Tab-separated table of C-alpha atoms in Angstrom:
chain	number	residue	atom	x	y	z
A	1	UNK	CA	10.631	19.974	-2.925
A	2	UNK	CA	7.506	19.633	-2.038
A	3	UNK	CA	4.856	21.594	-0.632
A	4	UNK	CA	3.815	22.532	2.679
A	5	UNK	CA	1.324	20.419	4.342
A	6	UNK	CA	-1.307	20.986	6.400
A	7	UNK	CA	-2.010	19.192	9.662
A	8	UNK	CA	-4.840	17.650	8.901
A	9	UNK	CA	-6.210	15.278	6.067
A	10	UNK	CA	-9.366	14.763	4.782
A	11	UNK	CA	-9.772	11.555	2.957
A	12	UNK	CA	-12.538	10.633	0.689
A	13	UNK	CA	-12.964	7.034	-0.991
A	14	UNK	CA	-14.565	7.241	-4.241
A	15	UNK	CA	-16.106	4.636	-6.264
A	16	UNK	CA	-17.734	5.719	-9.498
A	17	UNK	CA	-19.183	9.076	-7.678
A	18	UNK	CA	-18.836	11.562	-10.401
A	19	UNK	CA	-21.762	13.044	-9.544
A	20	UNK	CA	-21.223	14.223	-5.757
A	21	UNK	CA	-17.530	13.981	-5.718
A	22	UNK	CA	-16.986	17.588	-6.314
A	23	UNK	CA	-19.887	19.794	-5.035
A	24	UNK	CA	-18.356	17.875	-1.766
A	25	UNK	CA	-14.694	18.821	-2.230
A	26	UNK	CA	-15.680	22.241	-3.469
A	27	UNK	CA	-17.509	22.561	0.149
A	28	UNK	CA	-15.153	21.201	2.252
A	29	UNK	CA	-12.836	24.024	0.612
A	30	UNK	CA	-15.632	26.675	1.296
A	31	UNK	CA	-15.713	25.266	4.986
A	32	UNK	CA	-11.770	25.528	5.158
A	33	UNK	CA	-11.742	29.010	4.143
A	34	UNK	CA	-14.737	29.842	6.498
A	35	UNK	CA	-13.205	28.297	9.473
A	36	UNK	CA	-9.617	29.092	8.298
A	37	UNK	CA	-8.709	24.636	8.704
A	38	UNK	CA	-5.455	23.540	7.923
A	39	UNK	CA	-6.748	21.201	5.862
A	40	UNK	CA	-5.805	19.142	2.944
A	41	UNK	CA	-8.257	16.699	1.028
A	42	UNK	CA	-7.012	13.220	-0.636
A	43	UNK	CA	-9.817	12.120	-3.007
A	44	UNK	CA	-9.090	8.288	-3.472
A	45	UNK	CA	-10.421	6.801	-6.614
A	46	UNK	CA	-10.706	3.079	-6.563
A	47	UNK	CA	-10.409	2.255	-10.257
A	48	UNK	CA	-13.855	3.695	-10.913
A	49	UNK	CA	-15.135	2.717	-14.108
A	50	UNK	CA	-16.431	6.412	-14.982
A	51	UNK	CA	-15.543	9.525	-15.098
A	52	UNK	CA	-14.311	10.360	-11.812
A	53	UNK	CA	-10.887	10.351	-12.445
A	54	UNK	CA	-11.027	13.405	-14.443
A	55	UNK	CA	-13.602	15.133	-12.192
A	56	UNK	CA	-11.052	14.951	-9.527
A	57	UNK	CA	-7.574	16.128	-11.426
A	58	UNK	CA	-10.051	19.389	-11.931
A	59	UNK	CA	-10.925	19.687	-8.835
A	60	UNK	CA	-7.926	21.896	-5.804
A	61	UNK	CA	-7.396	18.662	-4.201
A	62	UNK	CA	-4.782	15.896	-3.534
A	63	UNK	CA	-5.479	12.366	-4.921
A	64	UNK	CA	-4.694	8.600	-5.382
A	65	UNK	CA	-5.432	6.551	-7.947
A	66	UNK	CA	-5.574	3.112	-7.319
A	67	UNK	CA	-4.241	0.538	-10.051
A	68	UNK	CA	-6.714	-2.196	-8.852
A	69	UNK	CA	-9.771	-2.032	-6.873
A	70	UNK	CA	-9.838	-2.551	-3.308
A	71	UNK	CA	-12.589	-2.085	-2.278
A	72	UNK	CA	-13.945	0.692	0.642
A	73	UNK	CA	-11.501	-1.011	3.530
A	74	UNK	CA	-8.247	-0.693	1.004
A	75	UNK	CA	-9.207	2.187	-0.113
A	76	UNK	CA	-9.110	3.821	2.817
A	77	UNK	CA	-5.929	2.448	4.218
A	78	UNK	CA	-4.195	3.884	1.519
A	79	UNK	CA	-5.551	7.326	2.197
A	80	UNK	CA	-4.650	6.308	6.603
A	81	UNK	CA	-0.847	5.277	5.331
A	82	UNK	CA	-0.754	8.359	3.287
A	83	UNK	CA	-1.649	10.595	5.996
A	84	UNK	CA	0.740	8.693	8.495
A	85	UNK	CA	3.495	8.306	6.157
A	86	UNK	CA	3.180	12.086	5.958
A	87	UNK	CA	3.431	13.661	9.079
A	88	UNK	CA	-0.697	14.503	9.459
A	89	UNK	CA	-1.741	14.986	12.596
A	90	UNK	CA	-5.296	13.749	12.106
A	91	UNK	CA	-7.047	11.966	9.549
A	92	UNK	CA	-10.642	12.345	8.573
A	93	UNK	CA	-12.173	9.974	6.657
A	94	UNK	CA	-15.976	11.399	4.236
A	95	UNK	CA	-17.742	9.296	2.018
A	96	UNK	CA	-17.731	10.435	-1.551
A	97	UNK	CA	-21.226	9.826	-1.911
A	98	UNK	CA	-22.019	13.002	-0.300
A	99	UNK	CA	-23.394	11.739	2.991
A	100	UNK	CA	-21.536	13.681	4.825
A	101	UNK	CA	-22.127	17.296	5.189
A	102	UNK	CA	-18.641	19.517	5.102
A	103	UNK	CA	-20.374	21.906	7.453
A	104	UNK	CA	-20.386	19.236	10.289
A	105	UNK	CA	-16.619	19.028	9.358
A	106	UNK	CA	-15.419	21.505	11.856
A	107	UNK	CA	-17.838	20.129	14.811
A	108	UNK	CA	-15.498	16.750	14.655
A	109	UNK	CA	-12.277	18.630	14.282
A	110	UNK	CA	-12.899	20.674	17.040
A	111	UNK	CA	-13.569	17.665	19.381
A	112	UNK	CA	-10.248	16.088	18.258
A	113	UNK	CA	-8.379	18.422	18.883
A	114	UNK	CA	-9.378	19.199	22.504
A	115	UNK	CA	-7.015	15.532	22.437
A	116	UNK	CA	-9.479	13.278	25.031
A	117	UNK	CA	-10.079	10.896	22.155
A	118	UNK	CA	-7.841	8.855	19.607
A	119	UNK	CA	-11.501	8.288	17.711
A	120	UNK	CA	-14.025	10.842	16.878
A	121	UNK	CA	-17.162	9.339	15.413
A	122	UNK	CA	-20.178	11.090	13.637
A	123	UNK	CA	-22.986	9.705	14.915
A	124	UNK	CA	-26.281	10.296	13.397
A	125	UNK	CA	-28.455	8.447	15.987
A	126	UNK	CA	-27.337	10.961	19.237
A	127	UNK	CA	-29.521	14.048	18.028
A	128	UNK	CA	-31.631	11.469	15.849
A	129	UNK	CA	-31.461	14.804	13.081
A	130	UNK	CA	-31.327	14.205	9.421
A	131	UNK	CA	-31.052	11.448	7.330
A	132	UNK	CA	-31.945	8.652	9.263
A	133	UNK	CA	-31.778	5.589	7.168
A	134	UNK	CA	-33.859	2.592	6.503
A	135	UNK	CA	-35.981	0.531	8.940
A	136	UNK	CA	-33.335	-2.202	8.183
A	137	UNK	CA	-30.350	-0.640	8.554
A	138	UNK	CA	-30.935	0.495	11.842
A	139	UNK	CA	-31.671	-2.674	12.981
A	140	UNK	CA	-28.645	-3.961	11.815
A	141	UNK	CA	-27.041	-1.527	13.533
A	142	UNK	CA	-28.160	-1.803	16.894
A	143	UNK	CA	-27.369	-5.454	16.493
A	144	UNK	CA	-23.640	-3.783	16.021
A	145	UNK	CA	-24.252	-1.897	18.859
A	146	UNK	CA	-25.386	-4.793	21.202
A	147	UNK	CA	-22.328	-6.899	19.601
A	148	UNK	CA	-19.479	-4.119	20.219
A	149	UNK	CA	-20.577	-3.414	23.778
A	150	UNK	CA	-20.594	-7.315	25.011
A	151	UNK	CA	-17.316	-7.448	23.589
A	152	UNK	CA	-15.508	-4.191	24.277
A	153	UNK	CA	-17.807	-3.234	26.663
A	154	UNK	CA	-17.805	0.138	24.890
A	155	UNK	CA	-21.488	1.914	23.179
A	156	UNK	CA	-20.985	3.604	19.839
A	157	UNK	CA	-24.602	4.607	18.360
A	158	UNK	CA	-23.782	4.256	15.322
A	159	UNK	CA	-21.097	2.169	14.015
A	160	UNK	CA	-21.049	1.688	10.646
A	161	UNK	CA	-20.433	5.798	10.011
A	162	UNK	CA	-18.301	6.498	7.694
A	163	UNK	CA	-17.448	10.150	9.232
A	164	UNK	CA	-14.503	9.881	11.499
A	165	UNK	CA	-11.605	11.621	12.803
A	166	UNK	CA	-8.465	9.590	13.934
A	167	UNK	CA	-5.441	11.082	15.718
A	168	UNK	CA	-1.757	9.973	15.036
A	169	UNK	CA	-1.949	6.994	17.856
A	170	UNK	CA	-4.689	5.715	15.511
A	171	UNK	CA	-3.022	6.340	12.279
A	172	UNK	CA	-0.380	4.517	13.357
A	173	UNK	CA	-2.425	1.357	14.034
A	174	UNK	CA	-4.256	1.304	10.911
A	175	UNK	CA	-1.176	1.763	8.752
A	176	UNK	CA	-0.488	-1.257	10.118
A	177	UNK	CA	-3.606	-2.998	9.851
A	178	UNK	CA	-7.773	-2.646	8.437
A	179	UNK	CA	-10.022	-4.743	7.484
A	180	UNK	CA	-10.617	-5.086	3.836
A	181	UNK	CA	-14.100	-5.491	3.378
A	182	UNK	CA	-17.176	-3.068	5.132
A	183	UNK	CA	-14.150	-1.956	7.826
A	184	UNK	CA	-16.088	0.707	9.797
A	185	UNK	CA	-17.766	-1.851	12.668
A	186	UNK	CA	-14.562	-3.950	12.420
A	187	UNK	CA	-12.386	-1.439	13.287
A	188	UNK	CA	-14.878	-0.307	16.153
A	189	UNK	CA	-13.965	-3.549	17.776
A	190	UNK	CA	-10.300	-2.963	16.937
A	191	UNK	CA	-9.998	-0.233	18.755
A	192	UNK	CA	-11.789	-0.588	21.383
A	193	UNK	CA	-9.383	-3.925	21.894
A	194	UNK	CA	-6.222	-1.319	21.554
A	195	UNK	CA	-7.772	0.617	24.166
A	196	UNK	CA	-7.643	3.312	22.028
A	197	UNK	CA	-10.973	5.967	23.642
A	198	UNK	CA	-13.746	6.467	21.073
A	199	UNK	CA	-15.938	9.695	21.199
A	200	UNK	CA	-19.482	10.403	19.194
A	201	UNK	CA	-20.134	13.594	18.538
A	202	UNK	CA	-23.653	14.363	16.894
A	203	UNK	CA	-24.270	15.237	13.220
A	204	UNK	CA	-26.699	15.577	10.426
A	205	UNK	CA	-26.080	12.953	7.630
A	206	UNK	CA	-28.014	13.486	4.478
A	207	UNK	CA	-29.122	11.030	2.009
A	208	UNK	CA	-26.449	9.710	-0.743
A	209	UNK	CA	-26.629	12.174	-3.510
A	210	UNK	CA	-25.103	9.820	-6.402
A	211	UNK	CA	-23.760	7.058	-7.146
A	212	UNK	CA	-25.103	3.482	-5.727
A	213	UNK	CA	-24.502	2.039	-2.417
A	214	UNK	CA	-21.521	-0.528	-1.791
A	215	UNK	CA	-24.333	-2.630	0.482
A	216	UNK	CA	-27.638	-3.163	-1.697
A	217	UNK	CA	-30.669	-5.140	-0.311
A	218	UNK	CA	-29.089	-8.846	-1.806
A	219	UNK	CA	-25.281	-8.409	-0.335
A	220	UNK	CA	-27.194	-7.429	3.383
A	221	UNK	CA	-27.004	-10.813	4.285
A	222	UNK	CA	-23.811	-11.203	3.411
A	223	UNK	CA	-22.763	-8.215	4.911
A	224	UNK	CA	-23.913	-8.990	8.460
A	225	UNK	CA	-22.253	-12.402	7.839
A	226	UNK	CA	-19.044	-11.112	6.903
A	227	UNK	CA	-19.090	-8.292	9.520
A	228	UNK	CA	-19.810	-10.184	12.578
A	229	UNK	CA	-17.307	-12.731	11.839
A	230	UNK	CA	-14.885	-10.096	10.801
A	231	UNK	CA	-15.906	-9.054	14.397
A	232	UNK	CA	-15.153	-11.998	16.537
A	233	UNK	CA	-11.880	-13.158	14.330
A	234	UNK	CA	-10.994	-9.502	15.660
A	235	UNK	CA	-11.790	-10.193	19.101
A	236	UNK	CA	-10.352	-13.597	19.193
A	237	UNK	CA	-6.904	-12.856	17.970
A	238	UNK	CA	-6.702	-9.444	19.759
A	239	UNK	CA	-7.713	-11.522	23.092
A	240	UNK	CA	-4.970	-13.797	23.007
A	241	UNK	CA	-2.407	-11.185	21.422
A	242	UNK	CA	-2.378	-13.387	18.548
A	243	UNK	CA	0.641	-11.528	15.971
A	244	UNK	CA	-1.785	-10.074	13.579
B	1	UNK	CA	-12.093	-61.882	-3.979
B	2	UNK	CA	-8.709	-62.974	-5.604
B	3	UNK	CA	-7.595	-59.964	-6.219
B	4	UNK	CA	-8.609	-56.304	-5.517
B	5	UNK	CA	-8.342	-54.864	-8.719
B	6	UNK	CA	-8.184	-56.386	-12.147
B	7	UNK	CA	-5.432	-57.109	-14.101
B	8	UNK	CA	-6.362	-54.316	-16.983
B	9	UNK	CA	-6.935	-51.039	-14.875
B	10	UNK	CA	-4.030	-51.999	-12.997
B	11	UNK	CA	-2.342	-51.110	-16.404
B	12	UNK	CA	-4.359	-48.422	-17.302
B	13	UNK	CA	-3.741	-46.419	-13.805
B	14	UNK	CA	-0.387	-47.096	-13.713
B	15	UNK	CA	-0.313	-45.613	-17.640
B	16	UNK	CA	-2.564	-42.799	-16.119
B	17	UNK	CA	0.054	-41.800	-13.348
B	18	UNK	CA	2.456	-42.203	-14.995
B	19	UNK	CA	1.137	-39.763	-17.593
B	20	UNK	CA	0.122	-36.945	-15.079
B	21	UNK	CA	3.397	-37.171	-13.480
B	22	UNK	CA	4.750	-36.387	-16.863
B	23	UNK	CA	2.264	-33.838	-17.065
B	24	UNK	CA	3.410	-31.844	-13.610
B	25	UNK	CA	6.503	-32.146	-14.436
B	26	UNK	CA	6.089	-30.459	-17.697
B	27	UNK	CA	4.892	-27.644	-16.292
B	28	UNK	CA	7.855	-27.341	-13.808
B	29	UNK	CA	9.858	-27.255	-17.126
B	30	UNK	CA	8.241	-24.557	-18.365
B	31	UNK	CA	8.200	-22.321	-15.426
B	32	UNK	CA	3.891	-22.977	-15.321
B	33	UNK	CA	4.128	-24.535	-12.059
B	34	UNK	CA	6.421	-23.148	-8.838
B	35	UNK	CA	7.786	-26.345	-7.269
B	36	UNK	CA	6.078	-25.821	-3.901
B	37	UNK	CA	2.826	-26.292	-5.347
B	38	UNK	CA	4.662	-29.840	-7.440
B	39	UNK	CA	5.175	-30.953	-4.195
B	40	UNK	CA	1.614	-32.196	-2.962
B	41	UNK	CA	0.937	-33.683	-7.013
B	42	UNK	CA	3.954	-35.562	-6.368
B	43	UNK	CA	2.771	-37.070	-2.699
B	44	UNK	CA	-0.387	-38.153	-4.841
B	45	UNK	CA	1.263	-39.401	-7.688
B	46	UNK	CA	3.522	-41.676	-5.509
B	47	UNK	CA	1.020	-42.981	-3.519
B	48	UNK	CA	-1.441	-43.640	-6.880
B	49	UNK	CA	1.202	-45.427	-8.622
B	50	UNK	CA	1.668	-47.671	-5.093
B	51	UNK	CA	-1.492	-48.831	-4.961
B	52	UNK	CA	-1.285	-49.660	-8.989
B	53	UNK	CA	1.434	-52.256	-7.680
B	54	UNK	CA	0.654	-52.958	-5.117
B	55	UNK	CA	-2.549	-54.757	-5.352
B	56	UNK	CA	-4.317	-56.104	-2.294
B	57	UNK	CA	-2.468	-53.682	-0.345
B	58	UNK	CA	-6.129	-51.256	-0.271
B	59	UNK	CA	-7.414	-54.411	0.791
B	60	UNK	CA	-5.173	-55.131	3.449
B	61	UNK	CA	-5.109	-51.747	4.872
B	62	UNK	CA	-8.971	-51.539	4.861
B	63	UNK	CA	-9.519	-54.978	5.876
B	64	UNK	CA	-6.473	-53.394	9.219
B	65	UNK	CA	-9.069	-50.349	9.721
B	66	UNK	CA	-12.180	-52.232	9.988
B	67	UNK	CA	-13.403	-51.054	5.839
B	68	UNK	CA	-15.323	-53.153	4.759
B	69	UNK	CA	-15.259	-52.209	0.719
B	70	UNK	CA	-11.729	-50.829	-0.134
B	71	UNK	CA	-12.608	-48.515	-2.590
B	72	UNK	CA	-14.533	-46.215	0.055
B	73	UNK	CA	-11.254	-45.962	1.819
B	74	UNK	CA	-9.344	-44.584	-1.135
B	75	UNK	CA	-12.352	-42.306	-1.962
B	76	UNK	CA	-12.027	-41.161	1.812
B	77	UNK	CA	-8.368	-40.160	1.621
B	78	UNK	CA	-8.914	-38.329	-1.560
B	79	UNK	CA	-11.815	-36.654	-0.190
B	80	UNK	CA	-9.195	-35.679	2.617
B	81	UNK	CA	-6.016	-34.777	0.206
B	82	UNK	CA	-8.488	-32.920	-2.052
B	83	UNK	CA	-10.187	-30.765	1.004
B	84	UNK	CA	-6.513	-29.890	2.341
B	85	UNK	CA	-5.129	-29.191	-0.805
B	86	UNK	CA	-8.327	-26.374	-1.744
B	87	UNK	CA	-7.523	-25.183	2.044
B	88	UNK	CA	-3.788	-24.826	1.375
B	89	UNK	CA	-4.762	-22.695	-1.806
B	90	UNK	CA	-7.116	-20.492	-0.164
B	91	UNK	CA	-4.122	-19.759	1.983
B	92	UNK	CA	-1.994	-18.788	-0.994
B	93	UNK	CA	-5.283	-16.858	-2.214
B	94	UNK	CA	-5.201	-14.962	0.834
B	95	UNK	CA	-1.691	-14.118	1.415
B	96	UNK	CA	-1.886	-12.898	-2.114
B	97	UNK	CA	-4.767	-10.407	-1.763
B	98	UNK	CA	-2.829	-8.887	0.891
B	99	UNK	CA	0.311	-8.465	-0.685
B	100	UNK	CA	-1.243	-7.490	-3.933
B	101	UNK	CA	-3.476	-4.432	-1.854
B	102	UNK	CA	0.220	-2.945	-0.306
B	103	UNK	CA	1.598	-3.345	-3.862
B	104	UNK	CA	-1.423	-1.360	-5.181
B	105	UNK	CA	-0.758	1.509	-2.189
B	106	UNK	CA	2.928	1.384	-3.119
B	107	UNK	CA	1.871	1.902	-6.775
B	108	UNK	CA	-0.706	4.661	-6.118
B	109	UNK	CA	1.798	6.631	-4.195
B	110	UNK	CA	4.312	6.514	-6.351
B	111	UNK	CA	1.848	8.105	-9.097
B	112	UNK	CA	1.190	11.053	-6.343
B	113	UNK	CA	4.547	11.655	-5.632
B	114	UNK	CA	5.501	11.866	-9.308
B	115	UNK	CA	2.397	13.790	-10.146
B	116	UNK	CA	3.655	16.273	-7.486
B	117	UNK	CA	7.070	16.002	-8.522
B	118	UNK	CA	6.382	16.820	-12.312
B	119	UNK	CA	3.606	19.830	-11.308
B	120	UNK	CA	6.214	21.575	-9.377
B	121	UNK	CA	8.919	21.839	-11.885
């Protein structure tokens, strides 16, 4: 037998963050008691190459540990067919890097469960508080922006956060399918051609506390290759209900 | 031009194709090489060992297409051969990625459930 679980799941990806990895699961558990969640947390480890592994079998948490690495968009999906495959209501998805603020935790939980949107998204840019990022990456992401409304015709502020909420109808399309590589504006577009309703809510991000970025200043280029074609190929075979 | 190609590398690709085709299927043999893949080495092989005969027929054909030196023409088509093969096997690449990532899920949940199984008894 197993356990009772809760009705919602947080998941955090993890790539060699033993440094933030549990100071954030210890206060997402402080939050949960506070606010009295039903909450579990799945701490995915994607074959990090230090110690994280053991940080997290210490830590009162759930995990998975990957056999290969797959990378942020894999990793994920495993946590999003984990949480479908086993009954949870919603999914959250927090970086491990500590980005993320537990306290802003129930803020998004509270707006998905008032049930007006299959997305909740924590946007940094709406309140403009905290962390703000680079000069750079904001530009790139209002190109994001500019690209995801002229082709869903939708505006998310910011939409390469990592802090989301997605309900069941969600889970069950990305058990199904997300992208591999840099997912988060990919999926944007994916859901906005699903017709699935996306909702920012404001929150403070803070800067990464360990660990090194997945996007450093040489991959950029790459990354806003690979994105925007990741993008339109999205578009494109959504458009003409191409089988995916 | 009496003849396209002379006399002694007629002999020497013939001996050459006929060697690699020894050399895929080899590798069939021993279970190196899955017979789809055989297939498009074949398809080369034949058409190789054709055009060792067969000697003005590059000419003939080119002369047919408006080529005006033969060899270009066979460069062309294994420009062409070569491109769609690399195509085909980033195809294969892909497919594999994907069914190696729901492999690795399957895999990392069946470590959960186990962990979970073994920490409750």
């Amino acid at each position: 037998m197993t356990k009772q679980r809760a009705k919602i799941l947080v998941i955090i990806p993890c790539y060699n963050e033993e440094a933030s990895i549990q100071n954030l699961v210890n206060d997402i558990q402080s939050v949960k008691k506070q606010h009295d969640l039903p909450i579990d947390i799945l701490v995915v480890n994607d074959c990090s190459k230090d110690n994280t592994l053991q940080v997290i079998k210490s830590l009162d948490c759930l995990y998975l540990d990957l056999p290969v690495n797959l990378g942020i968009g894999g990793g994920m999906q495993s946590g999003y067919k984990y949480a479908y495959r086993n009954g949870y209501q919603f999914a959250v998805q927090m970086d491990g890097d500590g980005q993320h603020p537990a306290i802003e935790l129930p803020k998004l939980l509270q707006e998905a469960q008032t049930n007006k949107a299959d997305v909740i998204i924590g946007s940094r840019f709406l309140e403009g508080k905290g962390f703000q990022s680079s000069f750079f990456r904001r530009l790139g992401i209002t190109y994001f922006k500019w690209l995801n409304k002229f082709l869903i015709g939708q505006t998310i502020h910011d939409s390469t956060s990592g802090f989301r909420v997605f309900n069941r109808k969600t889970l069950e399309l990305v058990n199904q399918y997300y992208p591999d590589e840099y997912p988060e504006p990919e999926a944007i577009v994916l859901f906005g051609m699903r017709k699935l309703i996306m909702k920012e809510v404001p929150v403070e991000m803070c800067e990464r506390q360990g660990g090194v970025s997945s996007i450093n200043s040489f991959r950029a280029i790459y990354y806003m290759f690979k994105v925007s074609l990741g993008i339109i190929f999205v578009y494109i075979r959504l458009k003409g209900k191409w089988k995916m | 031009m009496e003849n396209v190609v002379p006399f002694k590398i007629q002999i020497i690709s013939i001996l050459a194709t006929l060697g690699f085709m020894y050399f895929i299927v080899r590798q069939i043999i021993r279970g190196k090489l899955r017979e789809e893949y055989s297939i498009v080495w074949f398809a080369c092989t034949i058409v190789l060992l054709i055009f060792s005969f067969w000697r003005k027929g590059l000419e003939q054909i080119s002369l047919a297409l408006g080529v005006f030196y033969p060899p270009s023409l066979l460069f062309l088509l294994a420009i062409g051969a070569i491109v769609t093969f690399l195509v085909h096997l980033s195809i294969v690449n892909s497919k594999l990625q994907s069914q190696i990532k729901d492999l690795a899920h399957e895999v990392a949940f069946l470590k959960e459930k186990q962990l979970n199984e073994s920490t409750i008894k």
